PDB file of C-alpha atoms and ligand atoms in Angstrom:
ATOM      1  CA  MET Y   1      64.646  73.021  99.855  1.00 60.00           C
ATOM      2  CA  SER Y   2      64.285  74.396  96.461  1.00 85.00           C
ATOM      3  CA  VAL Y   3      64.582  78.000  95.794  1.00 95.00           C
ATOM      4  CA  GLU Y   4      61.974  80.546  97.157  1.00 97.00           C
ATOM      5  CA  ILE Y   5      60.947  83.619  95.607  1.00 98.00           C
ATOM      6  CA  VAL Y   6      59.835  86.469  97.689  1.00 98.00           C
ATOM      7  CA  ARG Y   7      58.351  89.979  97.088  1.00 98.00           C
ATOM      8  CA  ASP Y   8      57.728  91.511 100.123  1.00 97.00           C
ATOM      9  CA  LEU Y   9      59.219  92.034 103.460  1.00 96.00           C
ATOM     10  CA  ARG Y  10      56.985  89.529 105.363  1.00 96.00           C
ATOM     11  CA  GLY Y  11      57.875  86.944 102.768  1.00 97.00           C
ATOM     12  CA  LEU Y  12      61.416  87.745 102.790  1.00 97.00           C
ATOM     13  CA  GLN Y  13      61.493  87.414 106.634  1.00 95.00           C
ATOM     14  CA  SER Y  14      59.529  84.227 106.938  1.00 95.00           C
ATOM     15  CA  SER Y  15      61.419  82.604 104.051  1.00 96.00           C
ATOM     16  CA  ILE Y  16      64.698  83.311 105.929  1.00 95.00           C
ATOM     17  CA  ALA Y  17      63.334  82.257 109.265  1.00 93.00           C
ATOM     18  CA  ARG Y  18      62.380  78.823 107.610  1.00 93.00           C
ATOM     19  CA  HIS Y  19      65.799  78.286 106.168  1.00 93.00           C
ATOM     20  CA  ARG Y  20      67.749  79.383 109.200  1.00 91.00           C
ATOM     21  CA  ASN Y  21      65.480  77.017 111.509  1.00 83.00           C
ATOM     22  CA  GLY Y  22      65.126  74.330 108.655  1.00 70.00           C
ATOM     23  CA  PRO Y  23      66.985  71.041 107.610  1.00 62.00           C
ATOM     24  CA  LEU Y  24      70.464  72.475 108.786  1.00 58.00           C
ATOM     25  CA  ASN Y  25      68.879  72.609 112.447  1.00 55.00           C
ATOM     26  CA  THR Y  26      71.489  74.884 113.435  1.00 63.00           C
ATOM     27  CA  ALA Y  27      71.868  78.818 113.690  1.00 77.00           C
ATOM     28  CA  ALA Y  28      72.648  78.740 110.037  1.00 92.00           C
ATOM     29  CA  SER Y  29      74.486  81.575 108.634  1.00 96.00           C
ATOM     30  CA  LEU Y  30      73.026  83.938 105.749  1.00 97.00           C
ATOM     31  CA  ALA Y  31      74.702  85.844 102.951  1.00 98.00           C
ATOM     32  CA  ILE Y  32      73.223  88.170 100.720  1.00 98.00           C
ATOM     33  CA  VAL Y  33      74.088  89.195  97.303  1.00 98.00           C
ATOM     34  CA  PRO Y  34      72.385  92.509  96.147  1.00 98.00           C
ATOM     35  CA  THR Y  35      72.078  92.866  92.501  1.00 98.00           C
ATOM     36  CA  MET Y  36      70.087  94.988  90.011  1.00 96.00           C
ATOM     37  CA  GLY Y  37      69.214  91.938  87.846  1.00 96.00           C
ATOM     38  CA  SER Y  38      70.207  91.300  84.438  1.00 94.00           C
ATOM     39  CA  ILE Y  39      72.312  88.554  85.775  1.00 97.00           C
ATOM     40  CA  HIS Y  40      75.680  87.778  84.350  1.00 96.00           C
ATOM     41  CA  GLU Y  41      78.608  85.672  85.063  1.00 97.00           C
ATOM     42  CA  ALA Y  42      80.091  88.072  87.861  1.00 98.00           C
ATOM     43  CA  HIS Y  43      77.070  87.894  89.655  1.00 98.00           C
ATOM     44  CA  GLU Y  44      77.135  84.135  89.551  1.00 98.00           C
ATOM     45  CA  LYS Y  45      80.672  84.563  90.896  1.00 98.00           C
ATOM     46  CA  LEU Y  46      79.426  86.689  93.937  1.00 98.00           C
ATOM     47  CA  VAL Y  47      76.844  83.825  94.632  1.00 98.00           C
ATOM     48  CA  ILE Y  48      79.297  81.389  94.593  1.00 98.00           C
ATOM     49  CA  GLU Y  49      81.448  83.478  96.980  1.00 98.00           C
ATOM     50  CA  ALA Y  50      78.433  83.697  99.254  1.00 98.00           C
ATOM     51  CA  LYS Y  51      77.912  79.922  99.291  1.00 97.00           C
ATOM     52  CA  ARG Y  52      81.413  79.425 100.188  1.00 98.00           C
ATOM     53  CA  ASN Y  53      81.019  81.517 103.416  1.00 98.00           C
ATOM     54  CA  ALA Y  54      77.496  80.985 104.575  1.00 97.00           C
ATOM     55  CA  ASP Y  55      75.013  78.253 104.790  1.00 95.00           C
ATOM     56  CA  ILE Y  56      72.011  79.939 103.228  1.00 96.00           C
ATOM     57  CA  VAL Y  57      72.327  82.471  99.986  1.00 98.00           C
ATOM     58  CA  LEU Y  58      70.005  85.118  99.425  1.00 98.00           C
ATOM     59  CA  ALA Y  59      70.121  87.161  95.934  1.00 98.00           C
ATOM     60  CA  THR Y  60      68.138  90.190  95.725  1.00 98.00           C
ATOM     61  CA  ILE Y  61      67.124  91.885  92.293  1.00 98.00           C
ATOM     62  CA  PHE Y  62      65.888  95.537  92.587  1.00 97.00           C
ATOM     63  CA  VAL Y  63      66.591  98.379  90.066  1.00 96.00           C
ATOM     64  CA  ASN Y  64      66.811 101.191  92.694  1.00 96.00           C
ATOM     65  CA  PRO Y  65      65.135 104.455  91.348  1.00 95.00           C
ATOM     66  CA  MET Y  66      66.891 106.363  94.122  1.00 95.00           C
ATOM     67  CA  GLN Y  67      70.416 105.879  92.646  1.00 94.00           C
ATOM     68  CA  PHE Y  68      69.733 107.014  89.116  1.00 93.00           C
ATOM     69  CA  GLY Y  69      69.871 110.483  88.052  1.00 91.00           C
ATOM     70  CA  PRO Y  70      67.209 112.245  85.957  1.00 89.00           C
ATOM     71  CA  ASN Y  71      68.816 111.665  82.666  1.00 85.00           C
ATOM     72  CA  GLU Y  72      70.264 108.212  83.363  1.00 88.00           C
ATOM     73  CA  ASP Y  73      69.081 104.701  81.980  1.00 83.00           C
ATOM     74  CA  PHE Y  74      66.432 103.938  85.062  1.00 92.00           C
ATOM     75  CA  ASN Y  75      63.719 103.220  82.377  1.00 91.00           C
ATOM     76  CA  LYS Y  76      65.846 101.294  79.784  1.00 88.00           C
ATOM     77  CA  TYR Y  77      67.766  99.368  82.513  1.00 88.00           C
ATOM     78  CA  PRO Y  78      67.720  95.773  81.073  1.00 88.00           C
ATOM     79  CA  LYS Y  79      65.444  93.406  82.721  1.00 91.00           C
ATOM     80  CA  SER Y  80      65.025  89.723  82.536  1.00 94.00           C
ATOM     81  CA  GLU Y  81      63.539  88.217  85.599  1.00 96.00           C
ATOM     82  CA  GLU Y  82      62.822  84.646  84.462  1.00 97.00           C
ATOM     83  CA  GLU Y  83      66.399  84.084  83.105  1.00 97.00           C
ATOM     84  CA  ASP Y  84      67.785  85.793  86.214  1.00 97.00           C
ATOM     85  CA  ILE Y  85      65.853  83.447  88.439  1.00 97.00           C
ATOM     86  CA  LYS Y  86      67.291  80.438  86.372  1.00 97.00           C
ATOM     87  CA  ARG Y  87      70.774  81.645  86.564  1.00 97.00           C
ATOM     88  CA  LEU Y  88      70.706  82.366  90.131  1.00 98.00           C
ATOM     89  CA  THR Y  89      68.877  79.259  91.279  1.00 97.00           C
ATOM     90  CA  SER Y  90      71.643  77.172  88.998  1.00 97.00           C
ATOM     91  CA  VAL Y  91      74.577  78.438  91.191  1.00 97.00           C
ATOM     92  CA  GLY Y  92      72.646  77.679  94.482  1.00 96.00           C
ATOM     93  CA  CYS Y  93      70.800  80.694  95.673  1.00 98.00           C
ATOM     94  CA  ASN Y  94      68.106  79.518  98.232  1.00 98.00           C
ATOM     95  CA  ILE Y  95      66.208  82.666  98.345  1.00 98.00           C
ATOM     96  CA  ILE Y  96      65.733  85.258  95.791  1.00 98.00           C
ATOM     97  CA  TYR Y  97      64.060  88.616  96.860  1.00 98.00           C
ATOM     98  CA  ILE Y  98      62.613  90.694  94.044  1.00 98.00           C
ATOM     99  CA  PRO Y  99      60.883  93.528  96.172  1.00 97.00           C
ATOM    100  CA  THR Y 100      57.890  95.785  95.136  1.00 96.00           C
ATOM    101  CA  LEU Y 101      58.984  99.405  95.293  1.00 96.00           C
ATOM    102  CA  GLU Y 102      56.459  99.637  98.186  1.00 95.00           C
ATOM    103  CA  SER Y 103      58.651  97.111 100.085  1.00 94.00           C
ATOM    104  CA  VAL Y 104      61.511  99.014  99.861  1.00 96.00           C
ATOM    105  CA  TYR Y 105      60.075 102.541  99.970  1.00 96.00           C
ATOM    106  CA  PRO Y 106      56.716 102.529 101.651  1.00 95.00           C
ATOM    107  CA  GLU Y 107      54.376 105.532 101.664  1.00 96.00           C
ATOM    108  CA  GLY Y 108      56.097 108.158 103.814  1.00 97.00           C
ATOM    109  CA  PHE Y 109      59.581 106.919 103.127  1.00 97.00           C
ATOM    110  CA  ASP Y 110      61.908 109.627 104.019  1.00 97.00           C
ATOM    111  CA  LEU Y 111      65.453 108.860 104.524  1.00 97.00           C
ATOM    112  CA  ALA Y 112      68.800 109.211 102.593  1.00 97.00           C
ATOM    113  CA  ILE Y 113      72.035 107.908 103.981  1.00 98.00           C
ATOM    114  CA  ASN Y 114      75.151 110.119 102.999  1.00 97.00           C
ATOM    115  CA  ILE Y 115      78.670 108.890 103.509  1.00 97.00           C
ATOM    116  CA  PRO Y 116      79.908 112.571 102.320  1.00 97.00           C
ATOM    117  CA  LYS Y 117      83.701 112.059 102.036  1.00 97.00           C
ATOM    118  CA  LEU Y 118      83.864 108.844  99.992  1.00 98.00           C
ATOM    119  CA  SER Y 119      80.735 109.909  98.022  1.00 97.00           C
ATOM    120  CA  SER Y 120      81.973 113.015  96.816  1.00 96.00           C
ATOM    121  CA  VAL Y 121      85.010 112.114  94.570  1.00 97.00           C
ATOM    122  CA  LEU Y 122      85.157 110.007  91.244  1.00 98.00           C
ATOM    123  CA  CYS Y 123      81.709 108.769  90.251  1.00 97.00           C
ATOM    124  CA  GLY Y 124      80.161 111.248  92.866  1.00 96.00           C
ATOM    125  CA  LYS Y 125      81.028 114.071  91.332  1.00 94.00           C
ATOM    126  CA  LYS Y 126      78.852 113.800  87.989  1.00 88.00           C
ATOM    127  CA  ARG Y 127      76.422 111.481  89.709  1.00 87.00           C
ATOM    128  CA  PRO Y 128      75.077 113.559  92.531  1.00 87.00           C
ATOM    129  CA  ASN Y 129      73.086 111.635  94.952  1.00 91.00           C
ATOM    130  CA  HIS Y 130      73.996 108.246  93.420  1.00 95.00           C
ATOM    131  CA  PHE Y 131      75.871 107.023  96.301  1.00 97.00           C
ATOM    132  CA  GLU Y 132      72.973 108.225  98.743  1.00 97.00           C
ATOM    133  CA  GLY Y 133      70.598 105.986  96.775  1.00 97.00           C
ATOM    134  CA  VAL Y 134      73.223 103.207  96.792  1.00 98.00           C
ATOM    135  CA  SER Y 135      73.963 103.606 100.732  1.00 98.00           C
ATOM    136  CA  THR Y 136      70.197 103.778 101.502  1.00 98.00           C
ATOM    137  CA  ILE Y 137      69.025 100.760  99.602  1.00 98.00           C
ATOM    138  CA  VAL Y 138      72.039  98.710 100.891  1.00 98.00           C
ATOM    139  CA  ALA Y 139      71.457  99.559 104.318  1.00 98.00           C
ATOM    140  CA  LYS Y 140      67.816  98.781 104.044  1.00 97.00           C
ATOM    141  CA  LEU Y 141      68.514  95.378 102.376  1.00 98.00           C
ATOM    142  CA  LEU Y 142      71.048  94.379 105.031  1.00 98.00           C
ATOM    143  CA  LEU Y 143      68.631  95.186 107.888  1.00 97.00           C
ATOM    144  CA  GLN Y 144      65.637  93.674 106.375  1.00 97.00           C
ATOM    145  CA  SER Y 145      67.403  90.573 105.828  1.00 97.00           C
ATOM    146  CA  GLY Y 146      69.926  90.483 109.038  1.00 96.00           C
ATOM    147  CA  ALA Y 147      72.288  88.798 106.850  1.00 97.00           C
ATOM    148  CA  ASP Y 148      75.754  87.824 108.182  1.00 98.00           C
ATOM    149  CA  TYR Y 149      77.689  88.436 105.109  1.00 98.00           C
ATOM    150  CA  ALA Y 150      77.290  90.646 102.106  1.00 98.00           C
ATOM    151  CA  VAL Y 151      79.203  90.133  98.819  1.00 98.00           C
ATOM    152  CA  PHE Y 152      80.138  93.173  96.414  1.00 98.00           C
ATOM    153  CA  GLY Y 153      82.500  93.362  93.600  1.00 98.00           C
ATOM    154  CA  GLU Y 154      85.486  95.416  93.203  1.00 98.00           C
ATOM    155  CA  LYS Y 155      84.353  96.424  89.797  1.00 98.00           C
ATOM    156  CA  ASP Y 156      82.417  99.104  91.668  1.00 98.00           C
ATOM    157  CA  TYR Y 157      85.456  99.851  94.008  1.00 98.00           C
ATOM    158  CA  GLN Y 158      84.269 103.137  95.145  1.00 98.00           C
ATOM    159  CA  GLN Y 159      80.773 101.663  96.002  1.00 98.00           C
ATOM    160  CA  LEU Y 160      82.616  98.786  98.085  1.00 98.00           C
ATOM    161  CA  LEU Y 161      84.401 101.163 100.208  1.00 98.00           C
ATOM    162  CA  ILE Y 162      81.047 103.191 100.789  1.00 98.00           C
ATOM    163  CA  ILE Y 163      79.507 100.040 101.951  1.00 98.00           C
ATOM    164  CA  LYS Y 164      82.349  99.123 104.157  1.00 98.00           C
ATOM    165  CA  SER Y 165      82.229 102.467 105.767  1.00 98.00           C
ATOM    166  CA  LEU Y 166      78.151 102.227 106.033  1.00 98.00           C
ATOM    167  CA  VAL Y 167      78.245  98.859 108.224  1.00 98.00           C
ATOM    168  CA  LYS Y 168      81.100 100.291 110.214  1.00 98.00           C
ATOM    169  CA  ASN Y 169      79.680 103.605 110.995  1.00 98.00           C
ATOM    170  CA  LEU Y 170      76.116 102.191 111.487  1.00 98.00           C
ATOM    171  CA  ASP Y 171      77.499  99.145 113.616  1.00 98.00           C
ATOM    172  CA  ILE Y 172      75.396  96.848 111.255  1.00 98.00           C
ATOM    173  CA  PRO Y 173      76.540  93.447 112.051  1.00 97.00           C
ATOM    174  CA  CYS Y 174      77.275  92.127 108.632  1.00 98.00           C
ATOM    175  CA  HIS Y 175      80.651  91.219 107.230  1.00 98.00           C
ATOM    176  CA  ILE Y 176      81.420  92.630 103.822  1.00 98.00           C
ATOM    177  CA  LEU Y 177      83.004  90.181 101.512  1.00 98.00           C
ATOM    178  CA  PRO Y 178      84.815  91.546  98.275  1.00 98.00           C
ATOM    179  CA  ILE Y 179      85.483  89.543  94.875  1.00 98.00           C
ATOM    180  CA  GLU Y 180      87.737  90.945  92.190  1.00 98.00           C
ATOM    181  CA  THR Y 181      86.584  92.334  88.924  1.00 98.00           C
ATOM    182  CA  ILE Y 182      85.187  89.451  86.647  1.00 98.00           C
ATOM    183  CA  ARG Y 183      86.495  90.222  82.933  1.00 98.00           C
ATOM    184  CA  ASP Y 184      85.391  88.616  79.580  1.00 97.00           C
ATOM    185  CA  GLU Y 185      87.902  86.951  77.373  1.00 96.00           C
ATOM    186  CA  ASN Y 186      89.047  90.550  75.935  1.00 96.00           C
ATOM    187  CA  GLY Y 187      89.536  91.972  79.544  1.00 97.00           C
ATOM    188  CA  LEU Y 188      86.471  94.079  79.449  1.00 97.00           C
ATOM    189  CA  ALA Y 189      84.787  94.227  82.946  1.00 98.00           C
ATOM    190  CA  ILE Y 190      81.535  92.271  82.571  1.00 97.00           C
ATOM    191  CA  SER Y 191      78.683  94.789  83.182  1.00 95.00           C
ATOM    192  CA  SER Y 192      74.886  94.769  82.381  1.00 90.00           C
ATOM    193  CA  ARG Y 193      75.562  97.820  80.476  1.00 89.00           C
ATOM    194  CA  ASN Y 194      77.861  96.084  77.969  1.00 94.00           C
ATOM    195  CA  GLN Y 195      75.004  94.787  76.228  1.00 90.00           C
ATOM    196  CA  TYR Y 196      74.212  98.411  74.987  1.00 90.00           C
ATOM    197  CA  LEU Y 197      77.454  98.249  72.990  1.00 95.00           C
ATOM    198  CA  ASN Y 198      77.436  97.385  69.339  1.00 96.00           C
ATOM    199  CA  VAL Y 199      80.148  95.383  67.680  1.00 96.00           C
ATOM    200  CA  LYS Y 200      82.141  98.417  66.894  1.00 96.00           C
ATOM    201  CA  ASN Y 201      82.049 100.108  70.351  1.00 96.00           C
ATOM    202  CA  LYS Y 202      82.475  96.699  71.939  1.00 96.00           C
ATOM    203  CA  SER Y 203      85.896  96.529  70.099  1.00 96.00           C
ATOM    204  CA  ILE Y 204      86.810 100.062  71.444  1.00 97.00           C
ATOM    205  CA  ALA Y 205      85.895  99.066  74.711  1.00 97.00           C
ATOM    206  CA  ASN Y 206      88.278  96.174  74.655  1.00 97.00           C
ATOM    207  CA  ASN Y 207      91.133  98.637  74.706  1.00 97.00           C
ATOM    208  CA  ILE Y 208      90.167  99.707  78.399  1.00 98.00           C
ATOM    209  CA  ASN Y 209      91.993  96.894  80.027  1.00 97.00           C
ATOM    210  CA  ILE Y 210      94.991  96.669  77.946  1.00 97.00           C
ATOM    211  CA  ILE Y 211      95.519 100.505  78.543  1.00 98.00           C
ATOM    212  CA  MET Y 212      95.074 100.184  82.406  1.00 97.00           C
ATOM    213  CA  LYS Y 213      97.367  97.244  82.542  1.00 97.00           C
ATOM    214  CA  SER Y 214     100.003  99.412  80.571  1.00 97.00           C
ATOM    215  CA  ALA Y 215      99.378 102.151  83.255  1.00 97.00           C
ATOM    216  CA  VAL Y 216     100.668  99.598  85.858  1.00 96.00           C
ATOM    217  CA  ASP Y 217     104.094  99.403  84.266  1.00 95.00           C
ATOM    218  CA  ASP Y 218     104.010 103.313  83.352  1.00 95.00           C
ATOM    219  CA  TYR Y 219     103.448 104.132  87.051  1.00 95.00           C
ATOM    220  CA  LYS Y 220     106.512 102.339  88.092  1.00 92.00           C
ATOM    221  CA  ASN Y 221     108.742 104.572  86.275  1.00 89.00           C
ATOM    222  CA  LYS Y 222     106.853 108.087  86.042  1.00 92.00           C
ATOM    223  CA  ASP Y 223     105.051 110.693  88.449  1.00 93.00           C
ATOM    224  CA  ILE Y 224     101.244 110.444  89.030  1.00 95.00           C
ATOM    225  CA  LYS Y 225     100.389 113.252  86.413  1.00 95.00           C
ATOM    226  CA  SER Y 226     102.443 111.597  83.769  1.00 96.00           C
ATOM    227  CA  THR Y 227     100.657 108.278  83.852  1.00 97.00           C
ATOM    228  CA  ILE Y 228      97.311 109.987  83.918  1.00 97.00           C
ATOM    229  CA  THR Y 229      98.383 111.674  80.629  1.00 97.00           C
ATOM    230  CA  PHE Y 230      99.564 108.438  79.284  1.00 97.00           C
ATOM    231  CA  VAL Y 231      96.176 106.779  79.903  1.00 98.00           C
ATOM    232  CA  GLU Y 232      94.329 109.756  78.580  1.00 98.00           C
ATOM    233  CA  ASN Y 233      96.266 109.838  75.514  1.00 97.00           C
ATOM    234  CA  SER Y 234      96.011 106.107  74.880  1.00 98.00           C
ATOM    235  CA  PHE Y 235      92.138 106.404  75.332  1.00 98.00           C
ATOM    236  CA  LEU Y 236      91.950 109.110  72.944  1.00 97.00           C
ATOM    237  CA  SER Y 237      93.868 107.125  70.220  1.00 97.00           C
ATOM    238  CA  SER Y 238      91.869 104.112  70.801  1.00 97.00           C
ATOM    239  CA  GLY Y 239      88.697 106.081  70.064  1.00 96.00           C
ATOM    240  CA  ILE Y 240      87.658 106.550  73.327  1.00 96.00           C
ATOM    241  CA  GLU Y 241      87.095 110.387  73.176  1.00 94.00           C
ATOM    242  CA  ASN Y 242      84.471 110.751  76.125  1.00 96.00           C
ATOM    243  CA  ILE Y 243      86.268 110.711  79.387  1.00 97.00           C
ATOM    244  CA  ASP Y 244      84.711 111.306  82.620  1.00 97.00           C
ATOM    245  CA  TYR Y 245      87.685 111.178  84.759  1.00 97.00           C
ATOM    246  CA  ILE Y 246      91.076 109.151  85.016  1.00 98.00           C
ATOM    247  CA  GLU Y 247      92.214 109.440  88.555  1.00 98.00           C
ATOM    248  CA  ILE Y 248      94.859 107.883  90.747  1.00 98.00           C
ATOM    249  CA  ARG Y 249      93.838 107.589  94.492  1.00 98.00           C
ATOM    250  CA  ASP Y 250      94.433 105.694  97.785  1.00 97.00           C
ATOM    251  CA  ASN Y 251      93.291 102.315  97.651  1.00 97.00           C
ATOM    252  CA  ASN Y 252      91.914 102.310 101.314  1.00 97.00           C
ATOM    253  CA  ASN Y 253      90.113 105.860 101.374  1.00 97.00           C
ATOM    254  CA  LEU Y 254      90.222 107.386  97.940  1.00 98.00           C
ATOM    255  CA  ASN Y 255      92.205 110.256  99.287  1.00 97.00           C
ATOM    256  CA  ALA Y 256      94.447 112.033  96.874  1.00 95.00           C
ATOM    257  CA  ILE Y 257      98.057 110.770  96.537  1.00 94.00           C
ATOM    258  CA  ASN Y 258     101.248 112.436  95.892  1.00 91.00           C
ATOM    259  CA  ASN Y 259     104.705 111.576  94.158  1.00 92.00           C
ATOM    260  CA  ASN Y 260     106.381 111.346  97.561  1.00 88.00           C
ATOM    261  CA  ASP Y 261     104.491 108.350  98.489  1.00 91.00           C
ATOM    262  CA  LYS Y 262     103.208 106.523  95.255  1.00 92.00           C
ATOM    263  CA  SER Y 263     102.210 103.263  97.198  1.00 93.00           C
ATOM    264  CA  ASN Y 264      98.886 102.061  97.587  1.00 95.00           C
ATOM    265  CA  ALA Y 265      97.438 103.539  94.720  1.00 96.00           C
ATOM    266  CA  ARG Y 266      94.513 102.544  92.389  1.00 98.00           C
ATOM    267  CA  LEU Y 267      93.872 103.848  89.034  1.00 98.00           C
ATOM    268  CA  PHE Y 268      90.090 104.793  88.537  1.00 98.00           C
ATOM    269  CA  ILE Y 269      88.520 105.500  85.176  1.00 98.00           C
ATOM    270  CA  ALA Y 270      84.992 106.454  83.885  1.00 97.00           C
ATOM    271  CA  ILE Y 271      84.323 106.944  80.349  1.00 97.00           C
ATOM    272  CA  TYR Y 272      81.388 106.894  77.892  1.00 96.00           C
ATOM    273  CA  ILE Y 273      81.315 105.079  74.614  1.00 96.00           C
ATOM    274  CA  ASN Y 274      78.400 106.541  72.671  1.00 91.00           C
ATOM    275  CA  ASP Y 275      75.885 106.797  75.745  1.00 88.00           C
ATOM    276  CA  THR Y 276      77.021 104.092  77.660  1.00 93.00           C
ATOM    277  CA  ARG Y 277      78.961 104.898  80.755  1.00 94.00           C
ATOM    278  CA  LEU Y 278      81.880 102.142  81.758  1.00 96.00           C
ATOM    279  CA  ILE Y 279      83.801 102.290  84.814  1.00 97.00           C
ATOM    280  CA  ASP Y 280      86.930 100.139  85.546  1.00 98.00           C
ATOM    281  CA  ASN Y 281      89.681 100.436  88.153  1.00 98.00           C
ATOM    282  CA  ILE Y 282      93.262  98.711  88.722  1.00 98.00           C
ATOM    283  CA  MET Y 283      95.631  98.407  91.468  1.00 97.00           C
ATOM    284  CA  LEU Y 284      98.960 100.176  90.459  1.00 96.00           C
TER     285      LEU Y 284
HETATM  286  P1  AMP I   1      74.764  95.475  89.829  1.00 81.07           P
HETATM  287  O1  AMP I   1      73.894  94.528  89.462  1.00 81.07           O
HETATM  288  O2  AMP I   1      75.654  95.828  88.469  1.00 81.07           O
HETATM  289  O3  AMP I   1      74.354  96.543  90.498  1.00 81.07           O
HETATM  290  O4  AMP I   1      75.806  94.706  90.583  1.00 81.07           O
HETATM  291  C1  AMP I   1      75.825  93.831  91.585  1.00 81.07           C
HETATM  292  C2  AMP I   1      76.883  93.383  92.268  1.00 81.07           C
HETATM  293  O5  AMP I   1      77.617  92.833  91.149  1.00 81.07           O
HETATM  294  C3  AMP I   1      77.773  94.672  92.819  1.00 81.07           C
HETATM  295  O6  AMP I   1      78.282  94.215  93.919  1.00 81.07           O
HETATM  296  C4  AMP I   1      78.974  94.803  91.577  1.00 81.07           C
HETATM  297  O7  AMP I   1      80.129  95.244  92.043  1.00 81.07           O
HETATM  298  C5  AMP I   1      79.051  93.159  91.137  1.00 81.07           C
HETATM  299  N1  AMP I   1      79.527  93.015  90.052  1.00 81.07           N
HETATM  300  C6  AMP I   1      78.992  93.754  88.623  1.00 81.07           C
HETATM  301  N2  AMP I   1      79.858  93.423  87.496  1.00 81.07           N
HETATM  302  C7  AMP I   1      81.055  92.962  88.156  1.00 81.07           C
HETATM  303  C8  AMP I   1      81.949  92.430  87.779  1.00 81.07           C
HETATM  304  N3  AMP I   1      82.403  92.559  86.333  1.00 81.07           N
HETATM  305  N4  AMP I   1      83.118  91.926  88.566  1.00 81.07           N
HETATM  306  C9  AMP I   1      82.757  91.807  89.869  1.00 81.07           C
HETATM  307  N5  AMP I   1      81.689  92.276  90.578  1.00 81.07           N
HETATM  308  C10 AMP I   1      80.764  92.675  89.564  1.00 81.07           C
END
């Protein structure tokens, strides 16, 4: 069966039903890969992971207004639907859901899912309501599709933990599959927002991963505060001056950690290069 493009809930559910009862003639399993489009290599890796685990792969493309703040890049978020469809099809997607705004937020829609503890730290501090938007759209997509699996990237590690908590707390019968951060040849985490960077800014951004990898060694011999200072100074001397946060937190629950037990720690950073916000994380 060739790829099916669907744009509303009825279309989505009948396409899933056709695939579930189609040529496979079994209780075929379904994996969903939610994206905001502008498909790149990392999204393709998510689809490949989905295919490894399930019979049918559904990718979604939706730039979700609810997760953008008033001064963020919702209006200029890159869009490339035709190219996106080609790329998603080439890695084996069966269904691509590109919902209209009304299919996700019909008139009278009044819901915001909040996962308060995990959402209040790191990116949640400067982006209030961001994770409410993420949790709400992901809950809708999982419930609209009834997917058995959903694939998410560790690049957005806080988001991954929030979604794991979402399905656990709401008893959504969907298994979350994480994939590691996909990086370009310079180690920069691939992101749709990287295309906002000019050549000079891209070369500054290439330092992020080098510095974070050095932090792994630094952390072995130093206390938490010293490693954070090391990262901060390294950012500043490589031309990264606008730092949102540099934090070291528990890998499982984002709790603060202290020097008495430095294990199971992950370094999280968010910085701006010009107006482009970049995030990254690494296990220490
Ligand atoms: P986005 O379209 O940016 O909202 O991302 C859709 C999904 O792709 C999310 O699960 C992201 O975590 C994941 N993703 C985006 N970039 C990367 C990357 N470089 N490595 C791994 N996963 C990624």
